[in-house]
Amino acid sequence: MTHTPAAHTAPASRTTASAEPRHPARTLVRRLVRSRSLLAAAPVALMTAVALTDLLTPDWLHVSPVMAAVPVLASVLLPLWATASLGCAALAVTAALQADAGQWGRPDSDVVLFSLFVVGLTSMAACCLRGRRERQLQQIRSVAETAQRALMHPLPHRIGSLALRGVYLPAESEARIGGDFYEALATPYGTRILVGDVRGKGLPAVGASAALLGAFRELAHQERSLTRVAERLDERARRQIAAVDGILEEGRTDGALFTERFATALLVEFPPGEPLARLVHCGHPEPFLVRAGRVHGVLPDRPGAPLGLGDLLETAPPVQTLPFGPGDRLLLYTDGFVEARDRHGRFLDLTARVEAHAGRPLEAMVAGLRRDLGRHVRGDLGDDAALVALERLPARPDAAPPGHRPAAP
């Protein structure tokens, strides 16, 4: 099954893939802005409804004190100047209603007006506080976006004969970054891919992700063997574990925290000029192979230990070789995609969803899987989720065969 989407002709530059995260929090902000524009008329509608009700009800029933809800509602929806204006308008309308009912100057009328004045001032103060918190949140989002770009580079659209698409969804929509990570590099030994998931959350998980990504970017160009890359990453993970454990429990040497910190990972290598892929499983969920519209789970011949626990096994992680020709696709993901539950506790059937999108272009398939995950959990992810899809493209007719050198003139 061969697809030729337009993105396949894109150069191998590190531009943000359109199937990668389009900042769901930013989309939510836009929706909230549109909602606020519709709700902006709510305080005015409430003030009008209270005034008409007070005018149309008998003299013994006065609903004008409900007018105090107008500045409160405005402080939630509108900026400071609008809150102040509606507070003053509510005070003026209430005074007019009191005068029309002959209540002006009475003690109960003075209490209502004074209460409305105090509520208006309090609403303005709350509006100022809300504005300050929104500005702080915007600054945090900006810092988080910068940190994500520095930590996890956007995937290129294409590396050699491989088309790539990726998506990353953090569990905390405002955090933008978490413990899942991926990277794709063109190296002297072919294209090398890393997908991983650090156990835990928070800053320790982000720090471990940054350490492993930095090590992979260096080792992928240095080590000829993919197994050796995995071994060196395991060493780096163990040093990270020792450093974090030393900080958390200084002086504790019984190793009780050792097994609580690790990272699952899957390393994939596509040698230049060979229609195959090499995989090293380090305790990570098995990828999917999509071939001729059929989806196959790529179970490891012998799974390796997660990064950070490699010394528990006496042997190095084995390399698995997989035929990977033109039109074949490989889907790498973290457990956030397979362990996502809906409100009834049911897991997402990722195999079925991949089969449903297998016939679509690569970019559309990844976008569809992302939508399926969001619909399944109703926007409430319990864990970070990352996915990388790769497709071997047909050889270009004008491309020279591997190892071919042009004749000297």
Short mmCIF file of N, CA and C in Angstrom, two decimals, residues 74-131:
data_model
loop_
_atom_site.label_atom_id
_atom_site.label_comp_id
_atom_site.label_asym_id
_atom_site.label_seq_id
_atom_site.Cartn_x
_atom_site.Cartn_y
_atom_site.Cartn_z
N ALA A 74 -19.96 40.46 35.79
CA ALA A 74 -19.07 41.20 34.89
C ALA A 74 -17.60 40.98 35.25
N SER A 75 -17.29 40.86 36.53
CA SER A 75 -15.90 40.66 36.95
C SER A 75 -15.34 39.33 36.47
N VAL A 76 -16.21 38.36 36.22
CA VAL A 76 -15.77 37.05 35.74
C VAL A 76 -15.57 37.05 34.23
N LEU A 77 -16.37 37.84 33.52
CA LEU A 77 -16.39 37.77 32.06
C LEU A 77 -15.71 38.92 31.36
N LEU A 78 -15.66 40.09 31.99
CA LEU A 78 -15.26 41.30 31.27
C LEU A 78 -14.05 41.95 31.90
N PRO A 79 -13.39 42.86 31.17
CA PRO A 79 -12.24 43.58 31.73
C PRO A 79 -12.67 44.58 32.80
N LEU A 80 -11.66 45.24 33.39
CA LEU A 80 -11.91 46.12 34.53
C LEU A 80 -12.82 47.30 34.17
N TRP A 81 -12.55 47.93 33.02
CA TRP A 81 -13.34 49.11 32.68
C TRP A 81 -14.81 48.74 32.48
N ALA A 82 -15.09 47.58 31.88
CA ALA A 82 -16.47 47.16 31.68
C ALA A 82 -17.12 46.79 33.01
N THR A 83 -16.35 46.17 33.90
CA THR A 83 -16.89 45.84 35.22
C THR A 83 -17.26 47.10 35.99
N ALA A 84 -16.37 48.11 35.95
CA ALA A 84 -16.65 49.37 36.64
C ALA A 84 -17.87 50.06 36.03
N SER A 85 -17.97 50.05 34.70
CA SER A 85 -19.10 50.71 34.04
C SER A 85 -20.42 50.03 34.40
N LEU A 86 -20.43 48.71 34.37
CA LEU A 86 -21.67 47.99 34.70
C LEU A 86 -22.00 48.11 36.18
N GLY A 87 -20.97 48.18 37.04
CA GLY A 87 -21.24 48.40 38.46
C GLY A 87 -21.90 49.74 38.70
N CYS A 88 -21.41 50.78 38.03
CA CYS A 88 -22.02 52.11 38.17
C CYS A 88 -23.43 52.12 37.57
N ALA A 89 -23.61 51.44 36.42
CA ALA A 89 -24.93 51.39 35.81
C ALA A 89 -25.92 50.66 36.69
N ALA A 90 -25.47 49.55 37.29
CA ALA A 90 -26.36 48.80 38.18
C ALA A 90 -26.75 49.64 39.38
N LEU A 91 -25.81 50.43 39.91
CA LEU A 91 -26.11 51.30 41.05
C LEU A 91 -27.12 52.37 40.65
N ALA A 92 -26.93 52.96 39.46
CA ALA A 92 -27.84 54.02 39.01
C ALA A 92 -29.23 53.48 38.74
N VAL A 93 -29.31 52.31 38.09
CA VAL A 93 -30.63 51.72 37.80
C VAL A 93 -31.35 51.34 39.08
N THR A 94 -30.60 50.81 40.06
CA THR A 94 -31.23 50.45 41.34
C THR A 94 -31.76 51.69 42.04
N ALA A 95 -30.98 52.79 42.00
CA ALA A 95 -31.44 54.03 42.62
C ALA A 95 -32.70 54.55 41.94
N ALA A 96 -32.76 54.42 40.60
CA ALA A 96 -33.95 54.86 39.87
C ALA A 96 -35.16 53.99 40.23
N LEU A 97 -34.93 52.70 40.38
CA LEU A 97 -36.03 51.81 40.76
C LEU A 97 -36.52 52.12 42.17
N GLN A 98 -35.59 52.42 43.08
CA GLN A 98 -35.99 52.77 44.44
C GLN A 98 -36.81 54.06 44.43
N ALA A 99 -36.39 55.03 43.64
CA ALA A 99 -37.14 56.29 43.57
C ALA A 99 -38.52 56.09 42.97
N ASP A 100 -38.58 55.24 41.93
CA ASP A 100 -39.88 54.99 41.29
C ASP A 100 -40.85 54.30 42.24
N ALA A 101 -40.31 53.47 43.12
CA ALA A 101 -41.17 52.75 44.07
C ALA A 101 -41.42 53.56 45.33
N GLY A 102 -40.87 54.76 45.42
CA GLY A 102 -41.07 55.58 46.60
C GLY A 102 -40.24 55.14 47.78
N GLN A 103 -39.17 54.39 47.51
CA GLN A 103 -38.33 53.89 48.59
C GLN A 103 -37.12 54.79 48.85
N TRP A 104 -36.95 55.80 48.02
CA TRP A 104 -35.74 56.62 48.13
C TRP A 104 -35.68 57.31 49.48
N GLY A 105 -34.50 57.25 50.12
CA GLY A 105 -34.29 57.89 51.40
C GLY A 105 -34.62 57.03 52.60
N ARG A 106 -35.26 55.89 52.41
CA ARG A 106 -35.57 55.01 53.54
C ARG A 106 -34.32 54.22 53.94
N PRO A 107 -34.27 53.81 55.19
CA PRO A 107 -33.07 53.06 55.64
C PRO A 107 -32.83 51.79 54.84
N ASP A 108 -33.89 51.01 54.53
CA ASP A 108 -33.68 49.77 53.78
C ASP A 108 -33.16 50.04 52.38
N SER A 109 -33.59 51.18 51.78
CA SER A 109 -33.08 51.55 50.46
C SER A 109 -31.61 51.95 50.54
N ASP A 110 -31.25 52.68 51.60
CA ASP A 110 -29.84 53.06 51.76
C ASP A 110 -28.96 51.83 51.95
N VAL A 111 -29.47 50.83 52.67
CA VAL A 111 -28.69 49.59 52.87
C VAL A 111 -28.49 48.87 51.54
N VAL A 112 -29.52 48.82 50.71
CA VAL A 112 -29.40 48.14 49.41
C VAL A 112 -28.39 48.86 48.53
N LEU A 113 -28.46 50.20 48.47
CA LEU A 113 -27.52 50.95 47.64
C LEU A 113 -26.09 50.83 48.15
N PHE A 114 -25.92 50.89 49.47
CA PHE A 114 -24.57 50.76 50.03
C PHE A 114 -24.00 49.36 49.77
N SER A 115 -24.85 48.36 49.90
CA SER A 115 -24.40 46.99 49.63
C SER A 115 -23.99 46.83 48.17
N LEU A 116 -24.76 47.42 47.28
CA LEU A 116 -24.44 47.34 45.86
C LEU A 116 -23.12 48.07 45.57
N PHE A 117 -22.87 49.18 46.27
CA PHE A 117 -21.62 49.91 46.10
C PHE A 117 -20.43 49.06 46.55
N VAL A 118 -20.58 48.41 47.71
CA VAL A 118 -19.49 47.55 48.21
C VAL A 118 -19.25 46.36 47.29
N VAL A 119 -20.34 45.75 46.81
CA VAL A 119 -20.19 44.62 45.89
C VAL A 119 -19.50 45.05 44.61
N GLY A 120 -19.80 46.27 44.13
CA GLY A 120 -19.16 46.77 42.93
C GLY A 120 -17.66 46.94 43.12
N LEU A 121 -17.25 47.52 44.26
CA LEU A 121 -15.82 47.67 44.53
C LEU A 121 -15.12 46.31 44.65
N THR A 122 -15.78 45.38 45.34
CA THR A 122 -15.21 44.05 45.48
C THR A 122 -15.07 43.36 44.13
N SER A 123 -16.05 43.54 43.27
CA SER A 123 -16.00 42.93 41.94
C SER A 123 -14.85 43.53 41.13
N MET A 124 -14.61 44.81 41.25
CA MET A 124 -13.49 45.42 40.54
C MET A 124 -12.16 44.88 41.04
N ALA A 125 -12.05 44.70 42.36
CA ALA A 125 -10.83 44.11 42.90
C ALA A 125 -10.63 42.68 42.40
N ALA A 126 -11.71 41.91 42.37
CA ALA A 126 -11.62 40.54 41.87
C ALA A 126 -11.26 40.52 40.39
N CYS A 127 -11.77 41.47 39.64
CA CYS A 127 -11.45 41.56 38.21
C CYS A 127 -9.96 41.86 38.01
N CYS A 128 -9.42 42.76 38.84
CA CYS A 128 -7.99 43.06 38.76
C CYS A 128 -7.16 41.81 39.06
N LEU A 129 -7.56 41.07 40.09
CA LEU A 129 -6.84 39.86 40.46
C LEU A 129 -6.92 38.81 39.35
N ARG A 130 -8.09 38.68 38.74
CA ARG A 130 -8.23 37.73 37.63
C ARG A 130 -7.34 38.10 36.45
N GLY A 131 -7.29 39.39 36.13
CA GLY A 131 -6.43 39.83 35.04
C GLY A 131 -4.96 39.54 35.31
#
